[in-house]
Structures are given as structure tokens and as C-alpha cells.
Coordinates of C-alpha atoms in Angstrom, one line a residue:
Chain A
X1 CA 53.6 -18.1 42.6
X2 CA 51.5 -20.3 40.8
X3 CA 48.2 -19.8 43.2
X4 CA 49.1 -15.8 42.4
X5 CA 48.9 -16.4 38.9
X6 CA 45.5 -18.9 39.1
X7 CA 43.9 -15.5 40.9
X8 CA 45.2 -13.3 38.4
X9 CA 43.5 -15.7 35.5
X10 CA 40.3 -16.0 37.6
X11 CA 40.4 -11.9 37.6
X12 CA 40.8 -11.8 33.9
X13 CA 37.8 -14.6 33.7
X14 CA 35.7 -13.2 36.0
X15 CA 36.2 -9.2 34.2
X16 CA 35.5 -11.3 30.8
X17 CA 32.5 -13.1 32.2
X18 CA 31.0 -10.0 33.4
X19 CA 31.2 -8.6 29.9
X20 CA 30.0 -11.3 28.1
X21 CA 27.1 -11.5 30.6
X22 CA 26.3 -7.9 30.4
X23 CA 26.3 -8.2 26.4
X24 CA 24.2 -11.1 26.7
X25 CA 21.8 -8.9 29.2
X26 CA 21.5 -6.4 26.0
X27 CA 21.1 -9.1 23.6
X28 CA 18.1 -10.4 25.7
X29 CA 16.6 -7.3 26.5
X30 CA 16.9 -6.6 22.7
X31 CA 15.0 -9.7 21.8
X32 CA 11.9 -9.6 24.6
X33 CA 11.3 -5.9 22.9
X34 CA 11.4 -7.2 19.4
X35 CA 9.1 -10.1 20.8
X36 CA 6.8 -8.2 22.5
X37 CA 6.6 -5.8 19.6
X38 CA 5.9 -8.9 17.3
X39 CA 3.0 -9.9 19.8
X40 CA 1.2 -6.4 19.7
X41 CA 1.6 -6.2 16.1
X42 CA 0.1 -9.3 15.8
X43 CA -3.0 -8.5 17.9
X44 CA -3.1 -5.1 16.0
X45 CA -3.7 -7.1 12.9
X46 CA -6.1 -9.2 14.0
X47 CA -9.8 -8.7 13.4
X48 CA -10.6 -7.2 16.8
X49 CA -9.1 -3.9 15.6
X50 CA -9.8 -4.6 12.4
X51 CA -7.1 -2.1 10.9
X52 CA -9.1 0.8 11.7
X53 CA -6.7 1.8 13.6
X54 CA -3.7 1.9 10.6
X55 CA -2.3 5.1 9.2
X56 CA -3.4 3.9 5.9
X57 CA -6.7 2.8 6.6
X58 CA -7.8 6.2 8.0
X59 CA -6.2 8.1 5.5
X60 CA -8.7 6.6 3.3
X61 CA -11.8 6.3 4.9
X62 CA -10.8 9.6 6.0
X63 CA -11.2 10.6 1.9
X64 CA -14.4 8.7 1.7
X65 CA -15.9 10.3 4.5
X66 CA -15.3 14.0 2.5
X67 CA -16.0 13.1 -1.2
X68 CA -18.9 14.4 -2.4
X69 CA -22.3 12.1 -2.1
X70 CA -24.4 11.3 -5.2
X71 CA -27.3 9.7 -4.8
X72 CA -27.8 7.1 -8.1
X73 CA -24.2 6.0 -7.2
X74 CA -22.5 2.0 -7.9
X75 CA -20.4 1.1 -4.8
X76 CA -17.7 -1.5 -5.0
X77 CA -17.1 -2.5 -1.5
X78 CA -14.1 -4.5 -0.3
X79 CA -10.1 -4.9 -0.5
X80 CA -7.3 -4.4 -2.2
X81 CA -8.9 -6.2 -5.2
X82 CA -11.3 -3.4 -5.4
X83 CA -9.3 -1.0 -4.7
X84 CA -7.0 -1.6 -7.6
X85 CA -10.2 -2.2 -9.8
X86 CA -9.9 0.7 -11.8
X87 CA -13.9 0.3 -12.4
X88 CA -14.4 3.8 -14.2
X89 CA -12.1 3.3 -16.6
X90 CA -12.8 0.1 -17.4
X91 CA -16.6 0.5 -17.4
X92 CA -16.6 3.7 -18.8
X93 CA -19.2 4.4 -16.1
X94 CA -19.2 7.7 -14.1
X95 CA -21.2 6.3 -11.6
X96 CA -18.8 4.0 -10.2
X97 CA -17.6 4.9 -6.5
X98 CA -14.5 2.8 -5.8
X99 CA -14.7 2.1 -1.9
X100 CA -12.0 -0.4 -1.7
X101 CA -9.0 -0.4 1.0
X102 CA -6.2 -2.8 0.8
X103 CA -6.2 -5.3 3.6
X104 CA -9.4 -4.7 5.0
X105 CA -11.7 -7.5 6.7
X106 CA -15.1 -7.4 7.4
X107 CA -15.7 -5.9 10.8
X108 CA -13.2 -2.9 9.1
X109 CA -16.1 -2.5 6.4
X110 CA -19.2 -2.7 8.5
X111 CA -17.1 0.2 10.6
X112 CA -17.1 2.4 7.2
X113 CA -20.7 2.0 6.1
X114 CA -21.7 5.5 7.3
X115 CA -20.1 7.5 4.1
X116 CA -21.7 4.8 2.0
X117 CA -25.2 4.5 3.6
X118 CA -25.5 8.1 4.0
X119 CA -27.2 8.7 0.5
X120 CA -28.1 4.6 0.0
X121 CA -26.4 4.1 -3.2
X122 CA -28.1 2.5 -6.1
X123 CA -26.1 -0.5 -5.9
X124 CA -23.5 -2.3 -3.9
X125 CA -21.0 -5.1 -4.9
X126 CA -19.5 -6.5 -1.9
X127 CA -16.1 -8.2 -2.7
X128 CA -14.4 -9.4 1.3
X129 CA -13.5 -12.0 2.8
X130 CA -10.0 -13.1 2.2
X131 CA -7.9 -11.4 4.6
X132 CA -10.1 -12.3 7.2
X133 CA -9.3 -15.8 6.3
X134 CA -5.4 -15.1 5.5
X135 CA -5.4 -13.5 9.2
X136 CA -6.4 -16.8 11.0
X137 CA -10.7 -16.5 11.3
X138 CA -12.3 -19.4 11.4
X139 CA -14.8 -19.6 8.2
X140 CA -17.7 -19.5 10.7
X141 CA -16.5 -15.9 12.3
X142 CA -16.2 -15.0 8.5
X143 CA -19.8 -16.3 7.8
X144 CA -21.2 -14.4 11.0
X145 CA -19.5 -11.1 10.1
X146 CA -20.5 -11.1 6.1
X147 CA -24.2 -12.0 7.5
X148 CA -23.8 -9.0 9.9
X149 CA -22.7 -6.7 7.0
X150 CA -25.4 -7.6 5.0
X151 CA -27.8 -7.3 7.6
X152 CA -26.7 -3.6 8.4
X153 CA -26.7 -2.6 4.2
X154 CA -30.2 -4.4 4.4
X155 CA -31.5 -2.7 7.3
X156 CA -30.3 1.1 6.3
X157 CA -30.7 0.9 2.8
X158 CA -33.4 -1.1 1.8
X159 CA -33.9 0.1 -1.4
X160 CA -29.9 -0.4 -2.8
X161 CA -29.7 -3.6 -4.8
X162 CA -27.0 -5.9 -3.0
X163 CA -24.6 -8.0 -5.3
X164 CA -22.6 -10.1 -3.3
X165 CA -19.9 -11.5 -5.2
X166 CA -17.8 -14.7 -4.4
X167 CA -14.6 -14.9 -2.6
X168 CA -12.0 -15.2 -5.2
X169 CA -9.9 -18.7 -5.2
X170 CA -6.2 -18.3 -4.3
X171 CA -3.2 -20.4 -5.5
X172 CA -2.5 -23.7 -3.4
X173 CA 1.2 -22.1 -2.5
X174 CA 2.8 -18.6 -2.5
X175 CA 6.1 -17.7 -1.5
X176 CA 5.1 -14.1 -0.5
X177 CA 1.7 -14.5 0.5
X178 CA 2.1 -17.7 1.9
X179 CA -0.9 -17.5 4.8
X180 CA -3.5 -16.7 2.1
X181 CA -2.5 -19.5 0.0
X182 CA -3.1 -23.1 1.0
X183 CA -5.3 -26.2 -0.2
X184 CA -7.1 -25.8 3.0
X185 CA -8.1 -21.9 2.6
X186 CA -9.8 -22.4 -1.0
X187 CA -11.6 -25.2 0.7
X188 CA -12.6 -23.0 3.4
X189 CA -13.7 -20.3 0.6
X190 CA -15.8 -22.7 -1.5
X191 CA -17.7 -23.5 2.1
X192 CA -17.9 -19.7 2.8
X193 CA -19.3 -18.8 -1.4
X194 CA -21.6 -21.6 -0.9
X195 CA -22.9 -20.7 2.2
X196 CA -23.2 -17.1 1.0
X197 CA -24.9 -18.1 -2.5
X198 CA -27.8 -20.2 -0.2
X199 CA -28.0 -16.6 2.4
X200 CA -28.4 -14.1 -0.6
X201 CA -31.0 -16.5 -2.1
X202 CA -32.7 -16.7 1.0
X203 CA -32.5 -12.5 1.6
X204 CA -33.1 -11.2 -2.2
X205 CA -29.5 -10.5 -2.6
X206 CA -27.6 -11.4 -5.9
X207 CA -24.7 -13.5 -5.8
X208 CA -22.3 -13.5 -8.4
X209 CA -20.4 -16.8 -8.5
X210 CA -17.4 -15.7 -10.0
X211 CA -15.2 -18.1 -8.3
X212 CA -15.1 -21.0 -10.8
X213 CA -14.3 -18.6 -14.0
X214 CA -10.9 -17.9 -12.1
X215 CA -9.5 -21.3 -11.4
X216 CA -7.8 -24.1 -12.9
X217 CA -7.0 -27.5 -10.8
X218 CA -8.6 -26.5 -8.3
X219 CA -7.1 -23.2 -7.5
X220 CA -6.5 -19.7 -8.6
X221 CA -5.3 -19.9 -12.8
X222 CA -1.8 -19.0 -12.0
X223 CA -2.0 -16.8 -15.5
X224 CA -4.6 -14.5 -13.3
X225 CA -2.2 -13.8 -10.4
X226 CA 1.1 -12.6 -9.9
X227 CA 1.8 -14.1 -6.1
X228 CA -1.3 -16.1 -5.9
X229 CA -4.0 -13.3 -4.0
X230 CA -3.8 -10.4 -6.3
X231 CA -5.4 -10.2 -9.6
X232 CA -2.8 -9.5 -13.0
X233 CA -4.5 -6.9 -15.7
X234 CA -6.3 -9.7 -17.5
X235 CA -7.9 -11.4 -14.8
X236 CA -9.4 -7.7 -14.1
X237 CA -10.5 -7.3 -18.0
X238 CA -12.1 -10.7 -17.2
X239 CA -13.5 -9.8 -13.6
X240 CA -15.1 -6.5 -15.7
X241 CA -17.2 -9.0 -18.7
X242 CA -18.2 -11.1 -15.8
X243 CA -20.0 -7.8 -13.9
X244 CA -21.0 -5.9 -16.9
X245 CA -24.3 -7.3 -17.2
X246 CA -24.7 -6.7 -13.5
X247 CA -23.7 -3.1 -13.4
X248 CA -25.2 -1.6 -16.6
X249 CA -28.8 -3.2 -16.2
Chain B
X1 CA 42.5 -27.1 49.6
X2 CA 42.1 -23.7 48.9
X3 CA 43.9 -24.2 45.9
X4 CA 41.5 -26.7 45.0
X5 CA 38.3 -24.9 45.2
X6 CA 40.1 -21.6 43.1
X7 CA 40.4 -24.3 40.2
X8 CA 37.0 -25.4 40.9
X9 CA 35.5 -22.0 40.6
X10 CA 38.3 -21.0 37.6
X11 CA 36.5 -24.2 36.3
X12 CA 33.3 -22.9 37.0
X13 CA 33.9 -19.8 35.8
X14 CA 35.4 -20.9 32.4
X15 CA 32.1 -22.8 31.7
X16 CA 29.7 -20.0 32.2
X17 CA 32.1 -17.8 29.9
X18 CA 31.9 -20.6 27.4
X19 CA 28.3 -20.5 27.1
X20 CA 27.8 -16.7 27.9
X21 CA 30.3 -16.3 24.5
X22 CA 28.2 -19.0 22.8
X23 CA 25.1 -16.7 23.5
X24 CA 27.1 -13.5 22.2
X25 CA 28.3 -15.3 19.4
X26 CA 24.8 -16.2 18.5
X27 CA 23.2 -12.4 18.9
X28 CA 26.4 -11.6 16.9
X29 CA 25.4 -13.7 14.1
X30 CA 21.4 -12.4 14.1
X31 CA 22.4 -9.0 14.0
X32 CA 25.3 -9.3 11.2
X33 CA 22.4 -10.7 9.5
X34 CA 20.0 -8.1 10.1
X35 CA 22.0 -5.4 9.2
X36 CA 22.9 -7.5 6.0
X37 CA 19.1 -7.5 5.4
X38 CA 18.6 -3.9 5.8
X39 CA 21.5 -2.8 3.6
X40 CA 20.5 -4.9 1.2
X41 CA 16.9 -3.6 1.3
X42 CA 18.2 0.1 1.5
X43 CA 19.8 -0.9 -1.7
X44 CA 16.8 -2.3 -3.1
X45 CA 14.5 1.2 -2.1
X46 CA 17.6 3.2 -3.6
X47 CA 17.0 4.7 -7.1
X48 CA 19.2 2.5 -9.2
X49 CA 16.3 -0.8 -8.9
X50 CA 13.6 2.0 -9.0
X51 CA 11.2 -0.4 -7.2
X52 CA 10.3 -2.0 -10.1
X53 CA 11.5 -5.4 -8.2
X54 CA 8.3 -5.2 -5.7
X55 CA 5.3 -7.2 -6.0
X56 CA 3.5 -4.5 -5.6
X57 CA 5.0 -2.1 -8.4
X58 CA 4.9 -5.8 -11.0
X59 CA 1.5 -5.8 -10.3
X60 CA 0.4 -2.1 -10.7
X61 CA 2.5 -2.0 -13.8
X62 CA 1.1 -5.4 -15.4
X63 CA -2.4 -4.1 -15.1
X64 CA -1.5 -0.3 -16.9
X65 CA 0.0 -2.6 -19.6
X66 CA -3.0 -4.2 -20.3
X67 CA -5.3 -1.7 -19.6
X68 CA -6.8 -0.6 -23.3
X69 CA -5.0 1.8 -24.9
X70 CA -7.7 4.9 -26.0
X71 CA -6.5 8.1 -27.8
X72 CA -8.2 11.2 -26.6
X73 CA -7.0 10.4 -22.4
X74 CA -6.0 12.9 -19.9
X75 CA -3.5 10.7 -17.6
X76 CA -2.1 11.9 -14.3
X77 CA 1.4 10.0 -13.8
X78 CA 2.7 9.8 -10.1
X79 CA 3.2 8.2 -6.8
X80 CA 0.6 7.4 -4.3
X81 CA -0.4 11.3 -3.8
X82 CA -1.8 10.2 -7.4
X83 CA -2.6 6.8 -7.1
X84 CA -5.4 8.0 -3.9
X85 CA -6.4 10.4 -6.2
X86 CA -9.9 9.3 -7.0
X87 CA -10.0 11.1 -10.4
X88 CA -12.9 10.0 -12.6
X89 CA -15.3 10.6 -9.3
X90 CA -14.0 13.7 -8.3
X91 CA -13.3 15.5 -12.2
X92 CA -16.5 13.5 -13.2
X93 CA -14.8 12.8 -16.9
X94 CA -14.6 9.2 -18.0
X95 CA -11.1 10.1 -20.1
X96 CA -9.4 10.3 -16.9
X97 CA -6.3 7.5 -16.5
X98 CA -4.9 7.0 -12.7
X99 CA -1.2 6.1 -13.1
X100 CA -0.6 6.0 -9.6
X101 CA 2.1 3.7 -8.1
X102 CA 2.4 4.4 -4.2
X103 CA 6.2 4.7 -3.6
X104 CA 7.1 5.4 -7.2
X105 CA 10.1 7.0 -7.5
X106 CA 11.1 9.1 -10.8
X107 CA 13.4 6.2 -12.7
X108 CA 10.5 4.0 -12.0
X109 CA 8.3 5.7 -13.8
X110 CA 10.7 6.6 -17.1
X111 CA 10.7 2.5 -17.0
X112 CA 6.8 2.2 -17.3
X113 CA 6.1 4.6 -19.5
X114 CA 5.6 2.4 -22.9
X115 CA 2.0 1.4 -21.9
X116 CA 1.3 5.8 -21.9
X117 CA 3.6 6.5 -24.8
X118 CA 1.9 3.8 -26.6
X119 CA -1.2 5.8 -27.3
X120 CA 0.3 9.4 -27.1
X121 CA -2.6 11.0 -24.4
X122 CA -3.7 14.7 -25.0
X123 CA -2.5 15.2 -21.8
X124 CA -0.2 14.1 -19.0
X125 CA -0.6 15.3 -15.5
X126 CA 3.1 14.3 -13.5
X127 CA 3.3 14.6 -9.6
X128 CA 6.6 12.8 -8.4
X129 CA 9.7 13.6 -6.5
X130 CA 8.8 13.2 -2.6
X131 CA 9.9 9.5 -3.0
X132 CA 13.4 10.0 -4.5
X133 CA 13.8 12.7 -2.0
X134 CA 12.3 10.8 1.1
X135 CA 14.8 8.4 0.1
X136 CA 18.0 10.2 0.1
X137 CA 18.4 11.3 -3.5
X138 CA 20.0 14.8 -4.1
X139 CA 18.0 17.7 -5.5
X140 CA 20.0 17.6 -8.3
X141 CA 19.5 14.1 -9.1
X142 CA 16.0 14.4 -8.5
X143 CA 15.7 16.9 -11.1
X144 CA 18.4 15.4 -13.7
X145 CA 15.5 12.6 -13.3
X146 CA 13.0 14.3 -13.9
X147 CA 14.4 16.2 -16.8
X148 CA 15.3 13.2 -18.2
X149 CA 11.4 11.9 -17.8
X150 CA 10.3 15.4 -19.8
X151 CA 12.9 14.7 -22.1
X152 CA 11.7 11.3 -23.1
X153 CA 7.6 12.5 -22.8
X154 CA 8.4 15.0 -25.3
X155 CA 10.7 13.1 -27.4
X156 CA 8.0 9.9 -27.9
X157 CA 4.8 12.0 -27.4
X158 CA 5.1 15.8 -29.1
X159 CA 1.8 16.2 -29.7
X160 CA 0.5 15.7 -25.6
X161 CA 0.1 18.3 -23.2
X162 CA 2.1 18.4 -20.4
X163 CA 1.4 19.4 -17.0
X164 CA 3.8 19.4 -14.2
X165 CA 2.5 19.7 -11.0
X166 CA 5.2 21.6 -8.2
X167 CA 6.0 18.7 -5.1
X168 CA 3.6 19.3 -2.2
X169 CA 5.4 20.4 0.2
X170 CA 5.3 18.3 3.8
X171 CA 5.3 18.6 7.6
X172 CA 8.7 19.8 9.5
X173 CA 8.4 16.7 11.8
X174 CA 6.4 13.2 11.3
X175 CA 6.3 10.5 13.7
X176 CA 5.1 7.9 10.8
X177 CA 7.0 9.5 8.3
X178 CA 10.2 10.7 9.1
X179 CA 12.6 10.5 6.6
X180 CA 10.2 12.3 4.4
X181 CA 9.9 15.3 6.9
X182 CA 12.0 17.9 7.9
X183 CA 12.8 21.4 7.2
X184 CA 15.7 20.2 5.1
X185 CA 13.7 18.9 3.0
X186 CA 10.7 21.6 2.6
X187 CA 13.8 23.5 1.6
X188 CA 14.7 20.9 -1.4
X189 CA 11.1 20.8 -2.6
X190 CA 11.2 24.5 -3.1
X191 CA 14.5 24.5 -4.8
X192 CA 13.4 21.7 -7.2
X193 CA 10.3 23.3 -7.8
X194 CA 12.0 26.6 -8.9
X195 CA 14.3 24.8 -11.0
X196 CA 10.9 23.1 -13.0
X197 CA 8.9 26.1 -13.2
X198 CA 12.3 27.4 -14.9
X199 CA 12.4 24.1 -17.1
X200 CA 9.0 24.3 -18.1
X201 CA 8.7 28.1 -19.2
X202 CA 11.7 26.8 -21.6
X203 CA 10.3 23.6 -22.7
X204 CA 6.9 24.6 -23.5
X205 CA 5.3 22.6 -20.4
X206 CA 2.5 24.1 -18.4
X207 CA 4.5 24.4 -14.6
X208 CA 1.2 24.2 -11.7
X209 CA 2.4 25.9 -9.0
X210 CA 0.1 24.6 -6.3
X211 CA 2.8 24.3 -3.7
X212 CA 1.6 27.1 -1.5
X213 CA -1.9 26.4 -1.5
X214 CA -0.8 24.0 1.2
X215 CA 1.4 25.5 2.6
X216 CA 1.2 27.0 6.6
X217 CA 4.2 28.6 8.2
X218 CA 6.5 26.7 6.2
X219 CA 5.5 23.5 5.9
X220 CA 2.4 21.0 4.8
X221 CA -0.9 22.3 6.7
X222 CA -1.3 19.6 9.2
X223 CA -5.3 20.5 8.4
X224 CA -4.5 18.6 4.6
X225 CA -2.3 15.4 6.1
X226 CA -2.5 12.7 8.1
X227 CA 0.9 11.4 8.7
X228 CA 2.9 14.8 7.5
X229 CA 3.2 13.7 3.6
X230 CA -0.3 12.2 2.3
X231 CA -3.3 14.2 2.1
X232 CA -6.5 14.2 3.6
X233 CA -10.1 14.1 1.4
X234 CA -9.8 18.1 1.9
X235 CA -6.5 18.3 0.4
X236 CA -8.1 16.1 -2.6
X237 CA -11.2 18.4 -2.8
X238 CA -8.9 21.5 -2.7
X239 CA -6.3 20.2 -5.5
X240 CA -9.5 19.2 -7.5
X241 CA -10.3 22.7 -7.5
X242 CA -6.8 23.7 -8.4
X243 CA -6.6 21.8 -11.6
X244 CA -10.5 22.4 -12.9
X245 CA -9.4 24.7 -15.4
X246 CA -6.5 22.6 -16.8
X247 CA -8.3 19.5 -17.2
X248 CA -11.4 20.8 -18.4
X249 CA -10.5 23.3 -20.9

């Protein structure tokens, strides 16, 4: 009798144990996809593709590719902070192209130069940099890839004027941008502006050392930022004085 | 003996089901946690918080509020069909306001509108709607909204223009965008759009149908979008065109 029932218990365990296993098959199999998903994203976002291949970034080079081309133009390359630069309006300058895309890195904008170096624009500011760094390149492979940009702009339009303007300083600690905010990465971008200010004074480029005008303790002013990258309304009225002299010359 | 090694393996047993209901209990808890997220985060995209809780929307917001206020503006009020919009560079007029937010939804805009209503524009181009309706809101709360948006344009600002533009329709089926495409609702656009050409002949507002300019056998022409919703630099060029004569004369 009681062997019977120690079989009937090691039925009920073994039917439960296959259950449990086969829910804990589906829970793995469930987490290797969401891993391996996590993986390819994070190559996908790393400066090998270089975004080019994001819905967003083609819808928007896709636009710059079409719009009309002027010669006589000002181009304001970079990221997001250009792209929410609403340079027209707060120039009062018809001239102005805006040819920003948030999140793009370098090797992203040297991909793009076509639109812009089709009809070589009067001037370019070049604003870049800091997503490269927030995604993990070493200052060095950000070095090589601005001196590769330059080169290109240099070599296809020798007659634009080049303005390269520093990398902007970010805050020491950020709760939603946390990977592009760290004591380390404004050190990095005070090696990178300085090495840049010594390349465009070597290469008859202007740099516009910005950088200083926007921090306080030795990071971004937290009055000019909302979550330590992107710039608040007055740090763009500021951003605009700096460039003025630069843009209506 | 035998009775022996059937405790030994019950024993056996009972230990793997311990730790294959330890594992379960575990995935139990991740995913109870995830769904918490999501719902929570549905409720956050939903209507009632209007986005004005993102970052994102903080940031685009802070910068119209500090923006100087000029008399004499033509502003075009809307999502991120507006925001892309390249306005100034495409209408070549320097009065010209981009009050873009991508993802705005029509309560999030009522809730920015002081920085606008500030300096009462001679014009006010709105394009909004696909949001609240890729989101799940109604048609008809999607046009008690935007009623209710009129309303309080008219109301602060009776001396500005308004224009507003019919929702573009989208594609029948997106991979990237799916919620926002679908016959469904192609069919709600056209309803809502009826209902605000109606509005408008009523309420002395200038109703631009453009709808079936983009239209191709029912839905968005895939040759003016990328991902079934946003438009291509044709698409711009085209509604360019379209609204000349309003913002010009």
C-alpha cells in the first residue's frame, strides 16, 4: 500500500517536474532571443553602421538629398544639437541650411556629404562628436574620423570656409543619459577640442572654442541643460551670440 | 531495496522541482514586472499625460518658450510631419516659426500653446491628429480635441489666421509603424477630416484639404513615405507647393 502510494506521488512529481521544466524551457528560450536581440542592437548602434541604417536617419538624409541646392548656402553640420538649432529663426538668415540628425556620429556624417558638397556651400560649421563618445569610441577613433571629415570637406570643397566648433561639455552625472555623462568623458572632450583647435590651426580651418562659455565646475552649467547633453532655450540664445560674428561676416 | 531507491529518486525528483519552480518563479516575477512597465508606459503615451512628461517634449517646449516672441509670424503647429518640415529653407520667408514636436498629440499641444498665444501670429498653420489616433484615441475624441484647440486659438488669438491642414493619410500596412497603419484607420482620418472641413466652413478657419494629393488606391503613396506615416523630401516639396498660395498671400 504504501510503495503504491510513493509511485502515485513520484507520478504526480515527475507530471509537475515536466511542466515546470517545460516552462522553464520557454522562459530560457524567451531570454536568449531578448539577449541576442540586445547584442544586435547593440552592434547596430555602434559606429560601424553608423545609424545609416535607422528608419530615422534615412528619412532624413533621404530629405536632404531632394531639397533644393543653393549655391551661397551656411551649412550646420552635426547632431541633435543642430538639428534642434532653429538657426533661421534665430539668425534671421535665409541662408541657413540646417543639416543636423539626432544621434549621428561622424562616419554617419562623412556618409552624407554628397547633398552638401554637391554645390560647395559657402560655409560649414561642424558641430559632432559626442555620440561617438557616449557610444563607447575611444577619443583617438573620434580624432581619426573628425580628421577624415575634414579632410574629405577640404578636398571637395576647397573654397567653403570650415568652422569647426568645439564639442560641447556635458554634466558629470545624468540619470537619463547616463553614458554621455561622466567626469571621464568631458576629460576625453577637452583632449579631443584641443586636439582639434591645434589641426584647424594647422589646416586653415576656424575653431570656435565654445566649450568654456557653457560650463561651470568643470562641467556643462546645469542652467544650460535639461538632462545633461541637450541644450535648454537659453543655452541656444547663447550658442547663437557666440556664432553671430562667425556667420554674418 | 527497491523501496529505497523510489525514495531516492522521489528525493531526487523533489529537488529538481524545487529549483525548476525557483526558476519559474523567477521568470514569473520579470515578466509581472515587464508587463507592469509597459502598462505603465501605455499609460504614460495615452492622452491624459499628453507627453508633456518626456524629456524630449520638456526640452522642445523649453526652447519655444524662450524663443523671442515677434508679431507679424506665420507658425505651423504640429507633430513631427511639422517638426521635419524644413520651413524657412523651403518657403524662403524668415517669418516662418517650426512648432514641431515629434509625437505630439492634440492635448499636448492646447498645453504649449502660451509661448504662440503670447504674441498672437498672423497666422497659424495646425497639422495634428495621426498621434492621438496611432495611439488608440477615438475619432470622436480626436476631434472634441481638436475643437477644443480651435476653440481656445480663436478665443486668445482673434485676430490670426487659421489654417487647418486635413491628416495625411498613411499606408494600409507598416512593418515599422504598425499601430499607425491600417485601413481602419485611413477610414478615421477621412471621417475626422470631413468633420473639420465642416468645423471650419462654420468657424471662419481656412480647411486645406491636401489629403488626396497623397493619396494612391486608398492609402499614403508609398512613393511619399518611408515607414508608411512620415514623408519623404518629395512629399515635403509637394506639400510646399500646396500651401504657396496660403503662406504667401
Amino acid at each position: 500500500m504504501e510503495n503504491t502510494i510513493v509511485i502515485l506521488r513520484l507520478k504526480h512529481l515527475k507530471f509537475l517536474l515536466i511542466a515546470s521544466l517545460s516552462l522553464n524551457l520557454f522562459a530560457a528560450i524567451f531570454f536568449a532571443k531578448k539577449l541576442y536581440v540586445k547584442y544586435n542592437a547593440s552592434i547596430e548602434t555602434i559606429e560601424k553602421k553608423s545609424d545609416t541604417t535607422t528608419t530615422y536617419w534615412l528619412k532624413r538624409n533621404q530629405l536632404f538629398e531632394v531639397l533644393p541646392k543653393d549655391k551661397n548656402t551656411i551649412v550646420f553640420l552635426g547632431n541633435s544639437l543642430t538639428q534642434h538649432f532653429e538657426l533661421a529663426e534665430l539668425f534671421k538668415n535665409l541662408n541657413i541650411r540646417n543639416r543636423g540628425i539626432n544621434g549621428d556620429v561622424i562616419p554617419a556624417v562623412i556618409k552624407r556629404l554628397s547633398p552638401i558638397t554637391e554645390s560647395c556651400p559657402k560655409k560649414i560649421f561642424i558641430e559632432i562628436g559626442i555620440n561617438d563618445l557616449g557610444r563607447g569610441a575611444p577619443k583617438d577613433t573620434v580624432i581619426k574620423n573628425y580628421e577624415k571629415l575634414l579632410e574629405r570637406l577640404q578636398t571637395e570643397c576647397g573654397s567653403t570656409r570650415l568652422f569647426v566648433q568645439s564639442i560641447f561639455p556635458v554634466a558629470n552625472k545624468s540619470k537619463t543619459m547616463a553614458e554621455y555623462c561622466s567626469p571621464k568623458l568631458n576629460a576625453d572632450i577637452k583632449f579631443i577640442n584641443q586636439h582639434l583647435k591645434e589641426y584647424s590651426s594647422l589646416h586653415d580651418i576656424t575653431f570656435l572654442d565654445f566649450h568654456d562659455s557653457f560650463v561651470t565646475d568643470g562641467e556643462l552649467n546645469p542652467k544650460f541643460s535639461v538632462d545633461g547633453v541637450h541644450l535648454t532655450g537659453e543655452a541656444y540664445l547663447l550658442w547663437t551670440e557666440l556664432l553671430k560674428p562667425y556667420v554674418n561676416d
